[in-house]
């Protein structure tokens, strides 16, 4: 890691970077929550919505990292996103997944000086895997999980959800998320270089 990146990494708690964290975390949450709402129509649409959300969030996160270039950016985002997910009715374990993955993503992006395409894309891919957090209670408390789905969405929806979202599907989805996220982050880096850097935003 270079001296410049070290200096910048020490300033995650600066007012500028804290504002960046708040703004970009809000954008990330809105994008993912809005696209995830497609799941209302059918359980399978939840995965389609999240996939679409990852595309948007990749661009958001590439700009976020370019503007902060500080260790802790993903950790803060992971913690806040996890807490917001719990506040909106999702599993309590979510912030316990999203925060450590944010820490891992910080370490990866810092290793590339926050500018290397490979490490920025890999960091986003690792961070994005937190999305399986809300589904994890299916592993140890499936009856309670689907009973809650039934109360909010109806028994027919809950039955369809149960038949679709199994433990192997959750494991496979984690792999799919990592692959999609990595690819979308590569796209996000291209958008960053082509548009935001030329405009002086990044």
GROMACS .gro file of C-alpha atoms in nm:
model
  202
    1UNK     CA    1   0.000   0.000   0.000
    2UNK     CA    2   0.132   0.343  -0.089
    3UNK     CA    3   0.193   0.631   0.148
    4UNK     CA    4  -0.089   0.826  -0.016
    5UNK     CA    5  -0.344   0.549   0.034
    6UNK     CA    6  -0.231   0.509   0.395
    7UNK     CA    7  -0.288   0.877   0.461
    8UNK     CA    8  -0.629   0.867   0.305
    9UNK     CA    9  -0.720   0.548   0.490
   10UNK     CA   10  -0.662   0.730   0.819
   11UNK     CA   11  -0.932   0.984   0.737
   12UNK     CA   12  -1.244   0.769   0.713
   13UNK     CA   13  -1.372   0.955   1.020
   14UNK     CA   14  -1.327   1.294   0.853
   15UNK     CA   15  -1.649   1.494   0.807
   16UNK     CA   16  -1.620   1.460   0.427
   17UNK     CA   17  -1.596   1.082   0.436
   18UNK     CA   18  -1.868   1.044   0.697
   19UNK     CA   19  -2.097   1.247   0.472
   20UNK     CA   20  -1.996   1.026   0.178
   21UNK     CA   21  -2.074   0.718   0.386
   22UNK     CA   22  -2.419   0.851   0.471
   23UNK     CA   23  -2.507   0.956   0.117
   24UNK     CA   24  -2.381   0.645  -0.061
   25UNK     CA   25  -2.520   0.406   0.199
   26UNK     CA   26  -2.860   0.568   0.156
   27UNK     CA   27  -2.836   0.536  -0.223
   28UNK     CA   28  -2.725   0.171  -0.190
   29UNK     CA   29  -3.010   0.082   0.045
   30UNK     CA   30  -3.275   0.257  -0.164
   31UNK     CA   31  -3.155   0.089  -0.484
   32UNK     CA   32  -3.144  -0.259  -0.334
   33UNK     CA   33  -3.466  -0.226  -0.135
   34UNK     CA   34  -3.659  -0.085  -0.431
   35UNK     CA   35  -3.549  -0.359  -0.671
   36UNK     CA   36  -3.601  -0.626  -0.405
   37UNK     CA   37  -3.967  -0.522  -0.389
   38UNK     CA   38  -4.018  -0.715  -0.712
   39UNK     CA   39  -4.038  -1.019  -0.484
   40UNK     CA   40  -4.388  -0.909  -0.387
   41UNK     CA   41  -4.517  -1.043  -0.717
   42UNK     CA   42  -4.355  -1.388  -0.689
   43UNK     CA   43  -4.076  -1.538  -0.475
   44UNK     CA   44  -3.859  -1.598  -0.783
   45UNK     CA   45  -3.881  -1.228  -0.867
   46UNK     CA   46  -3.694  -1.154  -0.545
   47UNK     CA   47  -3.377  -1.298  -0.699
   48UNK     CA   48  -3.436  -1.106  -1.022
   49UNK     CA   49  -3.485  -0.786  -0.824
   50UNK     CA   50  -3.171  -0.836  -0.617
   51UNK     CA   51  -2.972  -0.907  -0.934
   52UNK     CA   52  -3.094  -0.581  -1.083
   53UNK     CA   53  -3.013  -0.404  -0.760
   54UNK     CA   54  -2.656  -0.534  -0.768
   55UNK     CA   55  -2.606  -0.373  -1.110
   56UNK     CA   56  -2.707  -0.033  -0.973
   57UNK     CA   57  -2.523  -0.080  -0.642
   58UNK     CA   58  -2.199  -0.171  -0.821
   59UNK     CA   59  -2.187   0.173  -0.981
   60UNK     CA   60  -2.279   0.336  -0.649
   61UNK     CA   61  -2.003   0.150  -0.463
   62UNK     CA   62  -1.734   0.211  -0.724
   63UNK     CA   63  -1.801   0.584  -0.698
   64UNK     CA   64  -1.818   0.557  -0.318
   65UNK     CA   65  -1.475   0.394  -0.297
   66UNK     CA   66  -1.329   0.641  -0.547
   67UNK     CA   67  -1.450   0.936  -0.340
   68UNK     CA   68  -1.351   0.802   0.004
   69UNK     CA   69  -1.038   0.590  -0.063
   70UNK     CA   70  -1.041   0.510   0.306
   71UNK     CA   71  -1.030   0.190   0.508
   72UNK     CA   72  -1.364   0.148   0.683
   73UNK     CA   73  -1.586   0.264   0.397
   74UNK     CA   74  -1.739  -0.080   0.339
   75UNK     CA   75  -1.741  -0.166   0.710
   76UNK     CA   76  -1.951   0.141   0.790
   77UNK     CA   77  -2.181   0.069   0.497
   78UNK     CA   78  -2.216  -0.295   0.599
   79UNK     CA   79  -2.305  -0.208   0.958
   80UNK     CA   80  -2.562   0.054   0.862
   81UNK     CA   81  -2.719  -0.160   0.590
   82UNK     CA   82  -2.743  -0.454   0.831
   83UNK     CA   83  -2.914  -0.241   1.095
   84UNK     CA   84  -3.155  -0.097   0.837
   85UNK     CA   85  -3.243  -0.446   0.717
   86UNK     CA   86  -3.325  -0.553   1.073
   87UNK     CA   87  -3.529  -0.234   1.121
   88UNK     CA   88  -3.734  -0.322   0.811
   89UNK     CA   89  -3.818  -0.667   0.944
   90UNK     CA   90  -3.533  -0.886   0.820
   91UNK     CA   91  -3.327  -1.137   1.016
   92UNK     CA   92  -3.125  -1.019   1.316
   93UNK     CA   93  -2.819  -1.200   1.185
   94UNK     CA   94  -2.788  -0.969   0.883
   95UNK     CA   95  -2.557  -0.706   1.042
   96UNK     CA   96  -2.344  -0.989   1.185
   97UNK     CA   97  -2.284  -1.096   0.825
   98UNK     CA   98  -2.271  -0.760   0.649
   99UNK     CA   99  -2.025  -0.592   0.887
  100UNK     CA  100  -1.744  -0.856   0.873
  101UNK     CA  101  -1.788  -0.882   0.496
  102UNK     CA  102  -1.753  -0.504   0.482
  103UNK     CA  103  -1.429  -0.533   0.678
  104UNK     CA  104  -1.301  -0.798   0.438
  105UNK     CA  105  -1.398  -0.580   0.140
  106UNK     CA  106  -1.207  -0.289   0.295
  107UNK     CA  107  -0.895  -0.500   0.326
  108UNK     CA  108  -0.923  -0.613  -0.037
  109UNK     CA  109  -0.982  -0.267  -0.183
  110UNK     CA  110  -0.704  -0.116   0.027
  111UNK     CA  111  -0.460  -0.379  -0.106
  112UNK     CA  112  -0.512  -0.231  -0.451
  113UNK     CA  113  -0.480   0.127  -0.337
  114UNK     CA  114  -0.853   0.184  -0.407
  115UNK     CA  115  -0.778   0.229  -0.778
  116UNK     CA  116  -0.700  -0.120  -0.908
  117UNK     CA  117  -0.993  -0.264  -1.102
  118UNK     CA  118  -0.942  -0.623  -0.989
  119UNK     CA  119  -0.931  -0.552  -0.616
  120UNK     CA  120  -1.217  -0.301  -0.630
  121UNK     CA  121  -1.434  -0.554  -0.814
  122UNK     CA  122  -1.334  -0.838  -0.582
  123UNK     CA  123  -1.401  -0.624  -0.276
  124UNK     CA  124  -1.751  -0.544  -0.399
  125UNK     CA  125  -1.815  -0.911  -0.479
  126UNK     CA  126  -1.717  -1.016  -0.127
  127UNK     CA  127  -1.923  -0.740   0.032
  128UNK     CA  128  -2.230  -0.821  -0.178
  129UNK     CA  129  -2.252  -1.172  -0.037
  130UNK     CA  130  -2.413  -1.024   0.277
  131UNK     CA  131  -2.736  -1.043   0.079
  132UNK     CA  132  -2.781  -1.406   0.184
  133UNK     CA  133  -2.801  -1.293   0.548
  134UNK     CA  134  -3.180  -1.239   0.554
  135UNK     CA  135  -3.227  -1.594   0.418
  136UNK     CA  136  -3.005  -1.774   0.670
  137UNK     CA  137  -3.276  -1.837   0.936
  138UNK     CA  138  -3.422  -2.086   0.688
  139UNK     CA  139  -3.133  -2.314   0.787
  140UNK     CA  140  -3.217  -2.334   1.159
  141UNK     CA  141  -3.565  -2.188   1.201
  142UNK     CA  142  -3.748  -2.257   0.878
  143UNK     CA  143  -4.092  -2.312   1.032
  144UNK     CA  144  -4.086  -1.979   1.213
  145UNK     CA  145  -3.942  -1.805   0.908
  146UNK     CA  146  -4.210  -1.928   0.669
  147UNK     CA  147  -4.485  -1.874   0.927
  148UNK     CA  148  -4.383  -1.509   0.933
  149UNK     CA  149  -4.390  -1.499   0.552
  150UNK     CA  150  -4.738  -1.653   0.561
  151UNK     CA  151  -4.866  -1.387   0.799
  152UNK     CA  152  -4.739  -1.103   0.582
  153UNK     CA  153  -4.782  -1.242   0.229
  154UNK     CA  154  -5.035  -1.525   0.258
  155UNK     CA  155  -5.005  -1.903   0.277
  156UNK     CA  156  -4.988  -1.962  -0.098
  157UNK     CA  157  -4.695  -1.722  -0.129
  158UNK     CA  158  -4.523  -1.881   0.170
  159UNK     CA  159  -4.563  -2.230   0.025
  160UNK     CA  160  -4.412  -2.117  -0.305
  161UNK     CA  161  -4.130  -1.947  -0.119
  162UNK     CA  162  -4.057  -2.262   0.085
  163UNK     CA  163  -4.044  -2.482  -0.225
  164UNK     CA  164  -3.812  -2.240  -0.402
  165UNK     CA  165  -3.571  -2.117  -0.134
  166UNK     CA  166  -3.396  -2.424   0.007
  167UNK     CA  167  -3.055  -2.453   0.173
  168UNK     CA  168  -2.883  -2.563  -0.153
  169UNK     CA  169  -3.047  -2.271  -0.332
  170UNK     CA  170  -2.913  -2.030  -0.068
  171UNK     CA  171  -2.562  -2.171  -0.111
  172UNK     CA  172  -2.588  -2.148  -0.488
  173UNK     CA  173  -2.728  -1.798  -0.465
  174UNK     CA  174  -2.422  -1.687  -0.264
  175UNK     CA  175  -2.198  -1.802  -0.550
  176UNK     CA  176  -2.420  -1.638  -0.810
  177UNK     CA  177  -2.418  -1.311  -0.615
  178UNK     CA  178  -2.038  -1.312  -0.603
  179UNK     CA  179  -2.012  -1.373  -0.978
  180UNK     CA  180  -2.275  -1.114  -1.074
  181UNK     CA  181  -2.127  -0.859  -0.835
  182UNK     CA  182  -1.777  -0.901  -0.971
  183UNK     CA  183  -1.896  -0.858  -1.328
  184UNK     CA  184  -2.112  -0.558  -1.239
  185UNK     CA  185  -1.824  -0.397  -1.052
  186UNK     CA  186  -1.608  -0.426  -1.365
  187UNK     CA  187  -1.887  -0.246  -1.549
  188UNK     CA  188  -1.906   0.006  -1.265
  189UNK     CA  189  -1.535   0.080  -1.298
  190UNK     CA  190  -1.578   0.146  -1.669
  191UNK     CA  191  -1.866   0.383  -1.600
  192UNK     CA  192  -1.654   0.552  -1.333
  193UNK     CA  193  -1.362   0.608  -1.570
  194UNK     CA  194  -1.575   0.708  -1.868
  195UNK     CA  195  -1.818   0.946  -1.703
  196UNK     CA  196  -1.749   1.038  -1.340
  197UNK     CA  197  -1.372   1.090  -1.362
  198UNK     CA  198  -1.405   1.300  -1.676
  199UNK     CA  199  -1.669   1.507  -1.500
  200UNK     CA  200  -1.441   1.549  -1.200
  201UNK     CA  201  -1.685   1.376  -0.965
  202UNK     CA  202  -1.455   1.083  -0.874
   0.00000   0.00000   0.00000
